[in-house]
Short mmCIF file of C-alpha atoms in Angstrom, two decimals:
data_model
loop_
_atom_site.label_atom_id
_atom_site.label_comp_id
_atom_site.label_asym_id
_atom_site.label_seq_id
_atom_site.Cartn_x
_atom_site.Cartn_y
_atom_site.Cartn_z
CA MET A 1 15.24 -31.03 16.94
CA GLN A 2 18.81 -30.99 15.61
CA SER A 3 19.74 -32.37 11.93
CA VAL A 4 22.36 -35.61 11.28
CA GLN A 5 24.99 -34.88 9.01
CA HIS A 6 26.05 -37.96 7.30
CA PHE A 7 29.58 -38.23 6.30
CA GLY A 8 29.81 -41.16 3.76
CA LEU A 9 31.45 -39.57 0.67
CA LYS A 10 35.19 -40.60 1.48
CA ASN A 11 36.15 -43.22 -1.80
CA HIS A 12 33.50 -41.67 -4.00
CA PHE A 13 33.86 -39.66 -7.17
CA LEU A 14 32.74 -36.34 -7.37
CA LEU A 15 31.43 -35.53 -10.70
CA ALA A 16 31.06 -31.42 -12.11
CA MET A 17 27.94 -31.49 -13.98
CA PRO A 18 28.30 -29.96 -17.36
CA HIS A 19 27.16 -26.36 -16.13
CA LEU A 20 29.67 -25.95 -13.33
CA GLU A 21 31.65 -23.01 -14.48
CA ASP A 22 34.38 -22.66 -11.75
CA PRO A 23 37.34 -22.94 -13.86
CA ASN A 24 39.07 -24.93 -11.05
CA PHE A 25 36.48 -27.75 -11.35
CA ALA A 26 34.60 -27.24 -14.99
CA GLY A 27 34.78 -30.59 -16.32
CA SER A 28 36.32 -32.62 -13.61
CA LEU A 29 36.39 -35.90 -11.88
CA SER A 30 37.41 -35.68 -8.19
CA TYR A 31 38.20 -38.55 -6.03
CA LEU A 32 37.29 -37.68 -2.08
CA CYS A 33 39.75 -39.20 0.52
CA ASP A 34 38.11 -38.01 3.31
CA HIS A 35 34.70 -36.44 4.66
CA ASP A 36 34.15 -35.51 7.94
CA GLU A 37 32.70 -32.81 10.25
CA ASN A 38 35.58 -30.43 9.53
CA GLY A 39 35.19 -30.65 6.10
CA THR A 40 36.24 -32.89 2.65
CA MET A 41 39.17 -33.20 1.09
CA GLY A 42 39.68 -34.89 -2.47
CA VAL A 43 42.06 -34.64 -5.83
CA ILE A 44 41.20 -34.01 -9.34
CA VAL A 45 41.94 -37.28 -11.44
CA ASN A 46 41.13 -36.04 -14.96
CA ARG A 47 43.37 -33.58 -15.30
CA PRO A 48 46.90 -34.39 -16.41
CA LEU A 49 49.83 -31.26 -16.55
CA GLU A 50 51.98 -30.64 -19.40
CA LEU A 51 54.80 -32.33 -16.64
CA THR A 52 55.57 -35.76 -16.36
CA LEU A 53 57.24 -37.96 -13.61
CA ASP A 54 60.73 -37.96 -14.88
CA ALA A 55 60.55 -34.06 -14.94
CA LEU A 56 59.39 -34.06 -11.24
CA PHE A 57 62.13 -36.59 -10.28
CA GLU A 58 64.45 -34.13 -11.66
CA GLN A 59 63.01 -30.96 -9.91
CA LEU A 60 63.04 -32.66 -6.65
CA GLU A 61 66.43 -34.50 -7.12
CA LEU A 62 65.51 -37.80 -6.57
CA GLY A 63 67.39 -39.48 -9.52
CA GLY A 64 64.74 -41.65 -11.51
CA ASP A 65 66.73 -43.45 -14.01
CA GLU A 66 65.57 -46.71 -12.87
CA SER A 67 61.38 -45.60 -12.88
CA PRO A 68 59.57 -47.75 -15.27
CA HIS A 69 57.07 -44.84 -14.65
CA ARG A 70 59.33 -41.76 -15.98
CA ASP A 71 56.50 -40.98 -18.65
CA ALA A 72 53.51 -41.44 -16.39
CA PRO A 73 51.75 -37.78 -15.96
CA VAL A 74 51.49 -35.35 -13.12
CA PHE A 75 47.91 -34.58 -12.65
CA TYR A 76 46.58 -31.10 -11.61
CA GLY A 77 44.84 -32.14 -8.10
CA GLY A 78 42.98 -28.78 -7.23
CA PRO A 79 43.50 -25.53 -6.15
CA THR A 80 44.46 -25.72 -2.51
CA HIS A 81 48.37 -26.89 -1.71
CA LYS A 82 49.58 -25.99 -5.25
CA ASP A 83 53.02 -26.96 -4.21
CA ARG A 84 52.57 -30.38 -2.37
CA GLY A 85 52.27 -33.49 -4.00
CA PHE A 86 49.51 -36.10 -3.00
CA ILE A 87 49.89 -39.78 -4.26
CA LEU A 88 46.80 -41.57 -5.04
CA HIS A 89 47.92 -45.40 -4.89
CA ARG A 90 46.68 -48.99 -4.84
CA GLY A 91 47.74 -50.63 -1.69
CA SER A 92 48.42 -50.28 2.04
CA SER A 93 49.31 -46.72 3.55
CA ASP A 94 51.28 -48.77 6.24
CA ALA A 95 54.35 -49.05 4.09
CA TRP A 96 54.81 -45.09 3.61
CA ASP A 97 55.38 -42.18 6.33
CA SER A 98 52.53 -39.86 5.91
CA SER A 99 49.61 -41.93 4.82
CA ILE A 100 45.74 -42.87 4.74
CA GLN A 101 43.71 -45.77 3.89
CA VAL A 102 40.74 -44.33 1.77
CA ALA A 103 39.46 -47.97 0.58
CA ASP A 104 40.77 -51.33 1.26
CA ASP A 105 42.63 -50.91 -2.08
CA ILE A 106 43.49 -47.40 -2.28
CA ALA A 107 45.64 -45.14 -0.03
CA LEU A 108 46.52 -41.32 -0.47
CA THR A 109 50.41 -40.56 0.69
CA THR A 110 51.94 -37.04 1.21
CA SER A 111 55.70 -38.18 2.22
CA MET A 112 58.60 -38.08 -0.03
CA ASP A 113 59.37 -41.85 0.59
CA ILE A 114 56.99 -43.08 -1.72
CA LEU A 115 58.50 -40.51 -4.33
CA GLN A 116 61.82 -41.84 -3.71
CA ALA A 117 60.61 -45.46 -4.24
CA LEU A 118 58.99 -44.49 -7.11
CA ALA A 119 62.00 -43.05 -8.82
CA ASP A 120 64.27 -45.91 -7.63
CA GLY A 121 61.89 -48.39 -9.38
CA LYS A 122 60.05 -49.85 -6.62
CA GLY A 123 56.96 -48.45 -4.89
CA PRO A 124 53.09 -49.45 -5.82
CA GLU A 125 52.58 -50.12 -9.70
CA GLN A 126 49.49 -48.32 -10.13
CA PHE A 127 49.40 -44.60 -8.64
CA LEU A 128 48.50 -41.23 -9.66
CA ILE A 129 50.69 -37.79 -8.87
CA CYS A 130 48.81 -35.02 -8.14
CA LEU A 131 49.69 -31.69 -7.48
CA GLY A 132 47.66 -29.78 -4.92
CA CYS A 133 44.30 -31.00 -3.58
CA ALA A 134 40.57 -29.82 -3.50
CA GLY A 135 38.81 -28.86 -0.07
CA TRP A 136 35.60 -27.81 1.12
CA GLU A 137 34.89 -26.56 4.33
CA SER A 138 32.56 -28.34 6.78
CA GLY A 139 28.80 -28.15 5.05
CA GLN A 140 30.27 -26.37 1.85
CA LEU A 141 30.28 -29.44 -0.27
CA GLU A 142 26.54 -30.62 1.27
CA ALA A 143 25.24 -27.31 -0.02
CA GLU A 144 27.21 -27.89 -3.44
CA LEU A 145 25.23 -30.63 -3.77
CA LYS A 146 22.04 -29.69 -3.32
CA GLU A 147 22.48 -26.71 -5.62
CA ASN A 148 23.21 -29.46 -8.20
CA ALA A 149 26.76 -28.64 -8.94
CA TRP A 150 28.21 -32.17 -8.61
CA LEU A 151 26.97 -35.86 -8.76
CA THR A 152 28.70 -38.62 -6.20
CA VAL A 153 29.22 -42.34 -7.17
CA GLU A 154 30.88 -44.51 -5.28
CA GLY A 155 34.81 -44.51 -6.31
CA ARG A 156 36.70 -47.19 -8.25
CA ALA A 157 40.48 -48.41 -8.76
CA GLU A 158 39.97 -49.39 -12.21
CA ILE A 159 38.61 -46.03 -13.38
CA LEU A 160 41.25 -44.36 -11.23
CA PHE A 161 44.29 -46.35 -12.55
CA THR A 162 43.67 -48.13 -15.81
CA VAL A 163 40.92 -46.00 -17.48
CA PRO A 164 43.16 -43.21 -19.57
CA PRO A 165 42.43 -39.55 -17.87
CA GLU A 166 40.35 -38.03 -20.51
CA GLN A 167 37.70 -40.90 -20.54
CA ARG A 168 37.43 -40.57 -16.13
CA LEU A 169 34.82 -38.53 -15.82
CA GLY A 170 32.48 -40.45 -18.83
CA ALA A 171 33.44 -44.03 -16.96
CA ALA A 172 32.35 -42.73 -13.54
CA ALA A 173 29.22 -41.45 -14.81
CA GLY A 174 28.51 -44.44 -16.67
CA ILE A 175 27.84 -46.28 -13.40
CA LEU A 176 25.18 -44.32 -12.98
CA GLY A 177 24.02 -45.19 -16.25
CA ILE A 178 23.87 -41.79 -17.41
CA ASP A 179 25.98 -39.51 -20.23
CA LEU A 180 26.53 -36.00 -18.67
CA ASN A 181 26.23 -34.42 -22.07
CA LEU A 182 22.62 -34.76 -21.88
CA MET A 183 21.83 -33.49 -18.23
CA THR A 184 20.57 -30.41 -17.81
CA ARG A 185 21.03 -27.63 -14.95
CA GLU A 186 17.47 -27.89 -13.35
CA ALA A 187 17.33 -30.51 -10.67
CA GLY A 188 14.34 -32.28 -9.81
CA HIS A 189 12.45 -31.55 -6.62
CA SER A 190 9.07 -32.94 -5.30
#
């Protein structure tokens, strides 16, 4: 008898358990954008870099003088593809060249057209720009979940786009009614 795998973690938060010591993920809150038989992809959403959108616009020679978002932080999205931008935003994926719809009101775009729109003072009002992403091979995340390295909870746009970065992990844990500071490494098994 074959086991059936379920791929239902798209549009979920992945909360690092307090004992997770991997420097790429310790204390992180990731938002999962894709989860299927090929693996899982997401972005870390609570680690702003010492880089603003204005500096990114300048680096990419996009202008940006018209952007009301010039002071917005750029985030460390994860250890994979660190030279690529991943823009998580409210709204539809239809307006952008390379974009996927993650949830009804959340999309992930990787094309330059959205950055140019933001530099021009257009584009989505609510967004996070991440450099790099996080990825897990098929079955890898499921194994880490069984090892009690992560908690999962359905994603919420208001946590992504309105809660300050340093409070996002706690806000996501709050959905579950828990305080991560009180969690133990030991998983309960019956």
